[in-house]
Amino acid sequence: TGVIAYFVKANSPAAIAGLHADDWIKEIDGVEVKTFADAVNKLAAIKADHERADFVILASRGGETSVLRVKLK
């Protein structure tokens, strides 16, 4: 399960954290991501929280799983 990161904007917080295009996003902030809509909804909620400093993505690339801390501030 998860969603594929189709595009990661250069120099974005996610890119700086280490997310690459074609990575499988398995979880966002400890919540399993099963569909594209799940990912969009979770990221929208994170973006709406202006006090938030960071969030965590569990991503998989080439059989390796990584925890990426995305810093927003």
Short mmCIF file of N, CA, C and O in Angstrom, two decimals:
data_model
loop_
_atom_site.label_atom_id
_atom_site.label_comp_id
_atom_site.label_asym_id
_atom_site.label_seq_id
_atom_site.Cartn_x
_atom_site.Cartn_y
_atom_site.Cartn_z
N THR A 1 0.83 -1.18 0.00
CA THR A 1 0.00 0.00 0.00
C THR A 1 0.87 1.23 0.00
O THR A 1 2.05 1.19 0.31
N GLY A 2 0.28 2.34 -0.34
CA GLY A 2 1.00 3.60 -0.39
C GLY A 2 0.73 4.29 -1.70
O GLY A 2 -0.05 3.83 -2.53
N VAL A 3 1.37 5.44 -1.86
CA VAL A 3 1.25 6.19 -3.11
C VAL A 3 2.64 6.55 -3.61
O VAL A 3 3.58 6.67 -2.83
N ILE A 4 2.77 6.70 -4.89
CA ILE A 4 4.05 7.04 -5.49
C ILE A 4 4.16 8.56 -5.61
O ILE A 4 3.23 9.22 -6.07
N ALA A 5 5.29 9.08 -5.18
CA ALA A 5 5.58 10.50 -5.37
C ALA A 5 5.96 10.67 -6.83
O ALA A 5 7.05 10.29 -7.25
N TYR A 6 5.05 11.21 -7.61
CA TYR A 6 5.28 11.36 -9.05
C TYR A 6 6.26 12.49 -9.33
O TYR A 6 7.09 12.40 -10.22
N PHE A 7 6.17 13.57 -8.56
CA PHE A 7 7.02 14.74 -8.76
C PHE A 7 7.36 15.34 -7.41
O PHE A 7 6.49 15.44 -6.55
N VAL A 8 8.60 15.71 -7.21
CA VAL A 8 9.02 16.39 -5.99
C VAL A 8 9.71 17.68 -6.42
O VAL A 8 10.72 17.64 -7.13
N LYS A 9 9.16 18.79 -6.03
CA LYS A 9 9.69 20.09 -6.43
C LYS A 9 11.09 20.30 -5.85
O LYS A 9 11.31 20.09 -4.66
N ALA A 10 12.04 20.68 -6.70
CA ALA A 10 13.41 20.93 -6.26
C ALA A 10 13.43 21.98 -5.16
O ALA A 10 12.68 22.96 -5.21
N ASN A 11 14.27 21.78 -4.17
CA ASN A 11 14.46 22.70 -3.04
C ASN A 11 13.22 22.87 -2.17
O ASN A 11 13.17 23.79 -1.36
N SER A 12 12.21 22.01 -2.34
CA SER A 12 11.04 22.05 -1.46
C SER A 12 11.42 21.38 -0.13
O SER A 12 12.41 20.65 -0.06
N PRO A 13 10.63 21.59 0.92
CA PRO A 13 10.93 20.91 2.19
C PRO A 13 10.99 19.38 2.04
O PRO A 13 11.86 18.74 2.64
N ALA A 14 10.13 18.81 1.22
CA ALA A 14 10.15 17.35 1.02
C ALA A 14 11.42 16.91 0.31
O ALA A 14 12.03 15.89 0.67
N ALA A 15 11.85 17.66 -0.70
CA ALA A 15 13.09 17.33 -1.42
C ALA A 15 14.29 17.45 -0.49
O ALA A 15 15.18 16.59 -0.50
N ILE A 16 14.32 18.50 0.31
CA ILE A 16 15.42 18.69 1.25
C ILE A 16 15.47 17.55 2.27
O ILE A 16 16.55 17.10 2.67
N ALA A 17 14.29 17.03 2.64
CA ALA A 17 14.22 15.90 3.58
C ALA A 17 14.70 14.59 2.95
O ALA A 17 15.02 13.65 3.66
N GLY A 18 14.74 14.55 1.61
CA GLY A 18 15.24 13.35 0.93
C GLY A 18 14.22 12.60 0.10
O GLY A 18 14.53 11.53 -0.42
N LEU A 19 13.02 13.14 -0.05
CA LEU A 19 12.01 12.48 -0.88
C LEU A 19 12.36 12.66 -2.35
O LEU A 19 12.74 13.76 -2.77
N HIS A 20 12.27 11.59 -3.12
CA HIS A 20 12.57 11.61 -4.56
C HIS A 20 11.33 11.20 -5.34
O HIS A 20 10.47 10.47 -4.82
N ALA A 21 11.28 11.61 -6.59
CA ALA A 21 10.23 11.11 -7.49
C ALA A 21 10.35 9.59 -7.55
O ALA A 21 11.45 9.05 -7.51
N ASP A 22 9.23 8.91 -7.62
CA ASP A 22 9.11 7.46 -7.67
C ASP A 22 9.27 6.77 -6.31
O ASP A 22 9.24 5.55 -6.24
N ASP A 23 9.45 7.53 -5.23
CA ASP A 23 9.44 6.92 -3.89
C ASP A 23 8.01 6.53 -3.55
O ASP A 23 7.06 7.20 -3.93
N TRP A 24 7.87 5.43 -2.82
CA TRP A 24 6.57 5.02 -2.30
C TRP A 24 6.37 5.68 -0.96
O TRP A 24 7.18 5.51 -0.05
N ILE A 25 5.32 6.45 -0.81
CA ILE A 25 4.97 7.05 0.48
C ILE A 25 4.02 6.08 1.17
O ILE A 25 2.92 5.83 0.68
N LYS A 26 4.48 5.53 2.28
CA LYS A 26 3.70 4.53 3.02
C LYS A 26 2.88 5.15 4.14
O LYS A 26 1.76 4.72 4.39
N GLU A 27 3.46 6.14 4.83
CA GLU A 27 2.78 6.79 5.96
C GLU A 27 3.13 8.28 5.97
O GLU A 27 4.23 8.66 5.56
N ILE A 28 2.21 9.07 6.47
CA ILE A 28 2.46 10.48 6.74
C ILE A 28 2.05 10.71 8.19
O ILE A 28 0.89 10.49 8.56
N ASP A 29 3.02 11.10 9.00
CA ASP A 29 2.79 11.33 10.43
C ASP A 29 2.19 10.11 11.13
O ASP A 29 1.28 10.23 11.94
N GLY A 30 2.66 8.95 10.78
CA GLY A 30 2.22 7.72 11.44
C GLY A 30 0.89 7.18 10.97
O GLY A 30 0.41 6.18 11.48
N VAL A 31 0.28 7.84 9.99
CA VAL A 31 -1.00 7.40 9.45
C VAL A 31 -0.76 6.74 8.09
O VAL A 31 -0.16 7.35 7.20
N GLU A 32 -1.20 5.50 7.94
CA GLU A 32 -1.02 4.77 6.69
C GLU A 32 -1.72 5.50 5.54
O GLU A 32 -2.84 5.97 5.69
N VAL A 33 -1.01 5.61 4.42
CA VAL A 33 -1.55 6.24 3.22
C VAL A 33 -1.88 5.13 2.23
O VAL A 33 -0.98 4.43 1.77
N LYS A 34 -3.17 4.96 1.94
CA LYS A 34 -3.58 3.89 1.03
C LYS A 34 -3.92 4.41 -0.36
O LYS A 34 -3.79 3.68 -1.33
N THR A 35 -4.36 5.67 -0.43
CA THR A 35 -4.78 6.23 -1.72
C THR A 35 -4.22 7.63 -1.88
O THR A 35 -3.78 8.27 -0.92
N PHE A 36 -4.26 8.11 -3.11
CA PHE A 36 -3.84 9.47 -3.40
C PHE A 36 -4.66 10.47 -2.58
O PHE A 36 -4.12 11.43 -2.03
N ALA A 37 -5.96 10.22 -2.46
CA ALA A 37 -6.83 11.10 -1.69
C ALA A 37 -6.41 11.14 -0.22
O ALA A 37 -6.44 12.21 0.40
N ASP A 38 -6.00 9.99 0.34
CA ASP A 38 -5.50 9.96 1.71
C ASP A 38 -4.31 10.91 1.86
O ASP A 38 -4.23 11.68 2.82
N ALA A 39 -3.37 10.82 0.93
CA ALA A 39 -2.17 11.65 0.99
C ALA A 39 -2.51 13.13 0.85
O ALA A 39 -2.02 13.96 1.61
N VAL A 40 -3.37 13.46 -0.10
CA VAL A 40 -3.75 14.85 -0.32
C VAL A 40 -4.44 15.42 0.92
O VAL A 40 -4.13 16.54 1.37
N ASN A 41 -5.35 14.66 1.51
CA ASN A 41 -6.08 15.13 2.69
C ASN A 41 -5.14 15.33 3.88
O ASN A 41 -5.25 16.34 4.60
N LYS A 42 -4.24 14.40 4.11
CA LYS A 42 -3.31 14.51 5.23
C LYS A 42 -2.38 15.70 5.03
O LYS A 42 -2.13 16.47 5.96
N LEU A 43 -1.84 15.86 3.82
CA LEU A 43 -0.94 16.99 3.55
C LEU A 43 -1.66 18.33 3.63
O LEU A 43 -1.10 19.33 4.09
N ALA A 44 -2.92 18.37 3.22
CA ALA A 44 -3.70 19.61 3.32
C ALA A 44 -3.91 19.99 4.78
O ALA A 44 -3.83 21.17 5.14
N ALA A 45 -4.17 19.00 5.63
CA ALA A 45 -4.34 19.28 7.06
C ALA A 45 -3.04 19.78 7.68
O ALA A 45 -3.06 20.71 8.51
N ILE A 46 -1.94 19.22 7.27
CA ILE A 46 -0.64 19.66 7.77
C ILE A 46 -0.37 21.09 7.31
O ILE A 46 0.06 21.93 8.09
N LYS A 47 -0.64 21.38 6.05
CA LYS A 47 -0.40 22.72 5.50
C LYS A 47 -1.28 23.76 6.20
O LYS A 47 -0.86 24.90 6.41
N ALA A 48 -2.49 23.39 6.57
CA ALA A 48 -3.43 24.31 7.22
C ALA A 48 -3.02 24.66 8.65
O ALA A 48 -3.43 25.69 9.17
N ASP A 49 -2.19 23.83 9.26
CA ASP A 49 -1.74 24.07 10.63
C ASP A 49 -0.49 24.95 10.58
O ASP A 49 0.63 24.47 10.45
N HIS A 50 -0.69 26.26 10.69
CA HIS A 50 0.40 27.22 10.54
C HIS A 50 1.40 27.19 11.69
O HIS A 50 2.48 27.76 11.57
N GLU A 51 1.05 26.54 12.78
CA GLU A 51 1.96 26.43 13.93
C GLU A 51 2.91 25.25 13.81
O GLU A 51 3.87 25.14 14.55
N ARG A 52 2.63 24.39 12.88
CA ARG A 52 3.38 23.15 12.73
C ARG A 52 4.78 23.41 12.20
O ARG A 52 4.96 24.12 11.22
N ALA A 53 5.79 22.79 12.82
CA ALA A 53 7.18 22.99 12.41
C ALA A 53 7.69 21.89 11.49
O ALA A 53 8.59 22.12 10.69
N ASP A 54 7.11 20.69 11.59
CA ASP A 54 7.59 19.58 10.76
C ASP A 54 6.56 18.45 10.73
O ASP A 54 5.56 18.49 11.43
N PHE A 55 6.83 17.47 9.88
CA PHE A 55 6.05 16.24 9.85
C PHE A 55 6.94 15.12 9.33
O PHE A 55 8.04 15.36 8.85
N VAL A 56 6.47 13.88 9.46
CA VAL A 56 7.28 12.71 9.13
C VAL A 56 6.64 11.92 8.00
O VAL A 56 5.43 11.71 8.00
N ILE A 57 7.47 11.50 7.06
CA ILE A 57 7.03 10.62 5.97
C ILE A 57 7.80 9.31 6.08
O ILE A 57 9.02 9.32 6.25
N LEU A 58 7.09 8.19 6.00
CA LEU A 58 7.71 6.89 5.88
C LEU A 58 7.70 6.54 4.40
O LEU A 58 6.62 6.42 3.81
N ALA A 59 8.88 6.46 3.79
CA ALA A 59 8.98 6.26 2.35
C ALA A 59 9.85 5.05 2.04
O ALA A 59 10.73 4.69 2.82
N SER A 60 9.59 4.45 0.90
CA SER A 60 10.34 3.28 0.46
C SER A 60 10.90 3.53 -0.93
O SER A 60 10.21 4.05 -1.81
N ARG A 61 12.17 3.15 -1.11
CA ARG A 61 12.84 3.29 -2.41
C ARG A 61 13.76 2.09 -2.59
O ARG A 61 14.63 1.84 -1.77
N GLY A 62 13.58 1.37 -3.66
CA GLY A 62 14.47 0.25 -3.96
C GLY A 62 14.52 -0.80 -2.85
O GLY A 62 15.57 -1.37 -2.60
N GLY A 63 13.40 -1.03 -2.19
CA GLY A 63 13.35 -2.04 -1.13
C GLY A 63 13.82 -1.53 0.22
O GLY A 63 13.75 -2.25 1.21
N GLU A 64 14.32 -0.31 0.29
CA GLU A 64 14.78 0.30 1.55
C GLU A 64 13.71 1.27 2.05
O GLU A 64 13.20 2.07 1.28
N THR A 65 13.42 1.21 3.33
CA THR A 65 12.44 2.11 3.92
C THR A 65 13.17 3.16 4.75
O THR A 65 14.11 2.84 5.47
N SER A 66 12.73 4.41 4.61
CA SER A 66 13.35 5.52 5.32
C SER A 66 12.30 6.36 6.01
O SER A 66 11.18 6.48 5.54
N VAL A 67 12.69 6.95 7.12
CA VAL A 67 11.87 7.93 7.82
C VAL A 67 12.43 9.29 7.48
O VAL A 67 13.61 9.57 7.73
N LEU A 68 11.60 10.14 6.89
CA LEU A 68 12.03 11.48 6.46
C LEU A 68 11.31 12.52 7.29
O LEU A 68 10.09 12.56 7.33
N ARG A 69 12.07 13.39 7.95
CA ARG A 69 11.48 14.48 8.72
C ARG A 69 11.49 15.71 7.83
O ARG A 69 12.53 16.22 7.45
N VAL A 70 10.29 16.19 7.49
CA VAL A 70 10.12 17.34 6.61
C VAL A 70 9.94 18.57 7.49
O VAL A 70 8.96 18.68 8.21
N LYS A 71 10.90 19.48 7.42
CA LYS A 71 10.85 20.71 8.21
C LYS A 71 10.12 21.79 7.45
O LYS A 71 10.46 22.10 6.32
N LEU A 72 9.11 22.35 8.08
CA LEU A 72 8.30 23.38 7.45
C LEU A 72 8.75 24.78 7.81
O LEU A 72 8.44 25.74 7.11
N LYS A 73 9.45 24.91 8.91
CA LYS A 73 9.92 26.23 9.38
C LYS A 73 11.39 26.20 9.61
O LYS A 73 11.98 25.22 9.92
#
